[in-house]
């Protein structure tokens, strides 16, 4: 029986995938913050810090990710870290620039939550499939999936629960509930679709 090697992504493939993931994730964060919502993962921690202090989300998010790059470098490899750094930088830049050009006059919380989940889930899938992430807990989740087979989406959802518990100290219950819906949709997109036994390009 002939065993075919999995197809490899070209540099251009990786570049467009990382650009899509970083920018679209930034658009998802614009939806999130326009409604005053919170989210999970490292981005959720950065959002909470931004709400509490007034500091720029992009700057907080970039700095919060720095310690996780060490784990990524040691456990996954330098290529993954450089790709993740590019994605995080694009997200931080997008969240700083995009509000000058995009705003929402009408956005129902339910629609915003679902759209955030779908958009951000697709962005994270693109990053994962091109050997990248948005840093932080995403690095830990991918490491665990590669080593144990435990789905990255489920690891992230567990972390989300802790972040949302903290969010209740800064936001009202209704806002946190809508936010949690968005996180569930996002993690369902990742948990169902990100499977190494089905998507084998490298």
Tab-separated table of C-alpha atoms in Angstrom:
chain	number	residue	atom	x	y	z
A	1	UNK	CA	0.000	0.000	0.000
A	2	UNK	CA	1.327	3.418	-0.941
A	3	UNK	CA	1.268	6.023	1.821
A	4	UNK	CA	1.048	9.570	0.554
A	5	UNK	CA	2.690	12.316	2.526
A	6	UNK	CA	0.265	15.018	3.684
A	7	UNK	CA	0.369	18.148	1.541
A	8	UNK	CA	2.364	21.056	2.897
A	9	UNK	CA	1.328	24.692	3.027
A	10	UNK	CA	3.497	27.067	1.058
A	11	UNK	CA	4.843	30.259	2.607
A	12	UNK	CA	2.139	32.173	0.736
A	13	UNK	CA	-0.522	29.777	2.052
A	14	UNK	CA	0.649	30.401	5.614
A	15	UNK	CA	0.877	34.168	5.114
A	16	UNK	CA	-2.681	34.509	3.828
A	17	UNK	CA	-4.042	32.157	6.494
A	18	UNK	CA	-2.346	34.062	9.303
A	19	UNK	CA	-3.399	37.415	7.833
A	20	UNK	CA	-7.006	36.223	7.561
A	21	UNK	CA	-6.996	34.826	11.084
A	22	UNK	CA	-5.442	37.873	12.725
A	23	UNK	CA	-7.588	40.442	10.937
A	24	UNK	CA	-10.890	38.571	11.163
A	25	UNK	CA	-10.294	37.832	14.845
A	26	UNK	CA	-9.791	41.582	15.281
A	27	UNK	CA	-13.154	42.188	13.628
A	28	UNK	CA	-14.713	39.678	15.993
A	29	UNK	CA	-13.243	41.575	18.949
A	30	UNK	CA	-14.757	44.798	17.576
A	31	UNK	CA	-18.201	43.173	17.677
A	32	UNK	CA	-17.501	41.932	21.194
A	33	UNK	CA	-16.321	45.213	22.689
A	34	UNK	CA	-18.970	47.299	20.896
A	35	UNK	CA	-21.522	45.425	23.014
A	36	UNK	CA	-19.444	45.577	26.189
A	37	UNK	CA	-19.151	41.797	26.142
A	38	UNK	CA	-16.323	39.680	27.479
A	39	UNK	CA	-14.787	36.493	26.176
A	40	UNK	CA	-12.545	33.690	27.325
A	41	UNK	CA	-8.965	32.684	26.643
A	42	UNK	CA	-6.128	35.176	26.878
A	43	UNK	CA	-8.133	37.683	24.874
A	44	UNK	CA	-10.773	37.566	27.598
A	45	UNK	CA	-8.234	38.422	30.252
A	46	UNK	CA	-7.015	41.317	28.127
A	47	UNK	CA	-10.591	42.559	27.579
A	48	UNK	CA	-11.285	42.509	31.322
A	49	UNK	CA	-8.061	44.375	32.074
A	50	UNK	CA	-8.901	46.901	29.362
A	51	UNK	CA	-12.407	47.472	30.787
A	52	UNK	CA	-11.070	47.808	34.329
A	53	UNK	CA	-8.154	50.136	33.552
A	54	UNK	CA	-9.019	51.909	30.306
A	55	UNK	CA	-5.775	50.666	28.774
A	56	UNK	CA	-5.712	49.742	25.097
A	57	UNK	CA	-6.859	46.178	24.488
A	58	UNK	CA	-4.274	45.672	21.748
A	59	UNK	CA	-1.374	46.651	23.973
A	60	UNK	CA	-2.604	44.585	26.934
A	61	UNK	CA	-3.224	41.563	24.727
A	62	UNK	CA	0.248	41.748	23.196
A	63	UNK	CA	2.002	42.000	26.562
A	64	UNK	CA	-0.090	39.295	28.248
A	65	UNK	CA	0.970	36.823	25.566
A	66	UNK	CA	4.716	37.259	26.053
A	67	UNK	CA	5.170	34.575	28.778
A	68	UNK	CA	3.317	32.007	26.674
A	69	UNK	CA	5.775	32.325	23.815
A	70	UNK	CA	8.388	30.581	25.949
A	71	UNK	CA	6.152	27.509	26.261
A	72	UNK	CA	5.422	27.597	22.562
A	73	UNK	CA	9.135	27.869	21.726
A	74	UNK	CA	10.111	24.997	24.030
A	75	UNK	CA	7.207	22.650	23.428
A	76	UNK	CA	5.990	23.312	19.876
A	77	UNK	CA	8.814	25.079	18.057
A	78	UNK	CA	10.098	28.473	16.918
A	79	UNK	CA	8.086	28.468	13.663
A	80	UNK	CA	4.857	28.225	15.668
A	81	UNK	CA	5.951	31.075	17.941
A	82	UNK	CA	6.881	33.398	15.080
A	83	UNK	CA	3.589	32.680	13.315
A	84	UNK	CA	1.657	33.262	16.540
A	85	UNK	CA	3.534	36.500	17.171
A	86	UNK	CA	2.544	37.660	13.681
A	87	UNK	CA	-1.104	36.771	14.309
A	88	UNK	CA	-1.184	38.501	17.713
A	89	UNK	CA	0.467	41.598	16.225
A	90	UNK	CA	-2.111	41.709	13.429
A	91	UNK	CA	-4.963	41.321	15.907
A	92	UNK	CA	-3.585	44.083	18.125
A	93	UNK	CA	-3.163	46.402	15.137
A	94	UNK	CA	-6.624	45.604	13.783
A	95	UNK	CA	-8.336	46.323	17.102
A	96	UNK	CA	-6.531	49.679	17.277
A	97	UNK	CA	-7.290	50.798	13.711
A	98	UNK	CA	-10.619	49.213	12.724
A	99	UNK	CA	-12.867	51.215	15.125
A	100	UNK	CA	-11.989	54.330	13.106
A	101	UNK	CA	-13.715	52.817	10.085
A	102	UNK	CA	-16.350	50.415	11.416
A	103	UNK	CA	-19.078	50.912	14.017
A	104	UNK	CA	-22.507	49.448	14.685
A	105	UNK	CA	-25.653	51.556	14.958
A	106	UNK	CA	-27.807	48.502	15.694
A	107	UNK	CA	-26.581	45.147	16.929
A	108	UNK	CA	-28.798	42.927	19.047
A	109	UNK	CA	-26.878	41.117	21.810
A	110	UNK	CA	-27.984	37.671	20.577
A	111	UNK	CA	-26.917	38.407	17.004
A	112	UNK	CA	-23.665	39.933	18.212
A	113	UNK	CA	-22.858	36.930	20.400
A	114	UNK	CA	-23.486	34.394	17.637
A	115	UNK	CA	-21.676	36.425	14.985
A	116	UNK	CA	-18.702	36.922	17.297
A	117	UNK	CA	-18.553	33.174	17.937
A	118	UNK	CA	-18.774	32.194	14.267
A	119	UNK	CA	-16.356	34.849	13.031
A	120	UNK	CA	-13.753	34.307	15.733
A	121	UNK	CA	-14.062	30.532	15.502
A	122	UNK	CA	-13.321	30.642	11.767
A	123	UNK	CA	-10.369	32.957	12.408
A	124	UNK	CA	-8.893	30.587	14.992
A	125	UNK	CA	-9.406	27.609	12.678
A	126	UNK	CA	-7.425	29.396	9.973
A	127	UNK	CA	-4.618	30.119	12.419
A	128	UNK	CA	-4.540	26.589	13.825
A	129	UNK	CA	-4.456	25.073	10.349
A	130	UNK	CA	-1.468	27.200	9.424
A	131	UNK	CA	0.550	26.329	12.514
A	132	UNK	CA	-0.322	29.474	14.440
A	133	UNK	CA	-2.571	30.681	17.252
A	134	UNK	CA	-3.491	33.833	19.133
A	135	UNK	CA	-1.020	32.883	21.837
A	136	UNK	CA	-1.830	32.381	25.478
A	137	UNK	CA	-4.155	29.528	26.297
A	138	UNK	CA	-4.300	28.673	22.596
A	139	UNK	CA	-0.680	27.558	22.796
A	140	UNK	CA	-1.443	25.399	25.829
A	141	UNK	CA	-4.559	23.966	24.141
A	142	UNK	CA	-2.710	23.024	20.964
A	143	UNK	CA	0.142	21.498	22.945
A	144	UNK	CA	-2.287	19.320	24.906
A	145	UNK	CA	-4.117	18.277	21.747
A	146	UNK	CA	-0.892	17.264	20.019
A	147	UNK	CA	0.348	15.338	23.057
A	148	UNK	CA	-2.831	13.760	24.387
A	149	UNK	CA	-5.494	14.103	21.677
A	150	UNK	CA	-7.703	16.172	23.970
A	151	UNK	CA	-9.493	18.681	21.736
A	152	UNK	CA	-8.138	22.229	21.765
A	153	UNK	CA	-11.665	23.649	21.866
A	154	UNK	CA	-12.520	21.823	25.058
A	155	UNK	CA	-9.357	23.004	26.828
A	156	UNK	CA	-10.185	26.560	25.886
A	157	UNK	CA	-13.757	26.202	27.081
A	158	UNK	CA	-12.534	25.110	30.521
A	159	UNK	CA	-10.338	28.181	30.749
A	160	UNK	CA	-13.271	30.295	29.599
A	161	UNK	CA	-15.340	29.212	32.597
A	162	UNK	CA	-12.734	30.663	34.958
A	163	UNK	CA	-12.520	33.914	33.002
A	164	UNK	CA	-16.294	34.330	32.938
A	165	UNK	CA	-16.479	33.782	36.666
A	166	UNK	CA	-14.090	36.717	37.054
A	167	UNK	CA	-16.108	38.742	34.533
A	168	UNK	CA	-19.102	38.660	36.868
A	169	UNK	CA	-17.204	41.049	39.141
A	170	UNK	CA	-17.014	43.650	36.348
A	171	UNK	CA	-20.137	43.097	34.233
A	172	UNK	CA	-23.806	42.391	34.972
A	173	UNK	CA	-25.203	38.889	34.698
A	174	UNK	CA	-27.117	39.502	31.452
A	175	UNK	CA	-24.046	40.840	29.655
A	176	UNK	CA	-21.945	37.922	30.864
A	177	UNK	CA	-24.650	35.461	29.786
A	178	UNK	CA	-24.725	36.849	26.230
A	179	UNK	CA	-20.938	36.838	26.232
A	180	UNK	CA	-20.887	33.203	27.290
A	181	UNK	CA	-23.157	32.333	24.355
A	182	UNK	CA	-20.572	33.828	22.015
A	183	UNK	CA	-17.796	31.822	23.646
A	184	UNK	CA	-19.808	28.597	23.392
A	185	UNK	CA	-20.451	29.159	19.666
A	186	UNK	CA	-16.770	29.928	19.068
A	187	UNK	CA	-15.538	26.853	20.917
A	188	UNK	CA	-18.111	24.623	19.231
A	189	UNK	CA	-16.801	25.781	15.853
A	190	UNK	CA	-13.260	24.878	16.926
A	191	UNK	CA	-14.129	21.713	18.806
A	192	UNK	CA	-16.123	20.213	15.922
A	193	UNK	CA	-13.941	21.324	13.016
A	194	UNK	CA	-10.348	21.280	14.274
A	195	UNK	CA	-9.371	17.626	13.971
A	196	UNK	CA	-5.898	16.526	12.927
A	197	UNK	CA	-7.242	13.185	11.656
A	198	UNK	CA	-9.373	15.022	9.098
A	199	UNK	CA	-7.274	18.038	8.205
A	200	UNK	CA	-3.764	16.783	7.477
A	201	UNK	CA	-2.037	19.597	5.566
A	202	UNK	CA	1.070	20.852	7.360
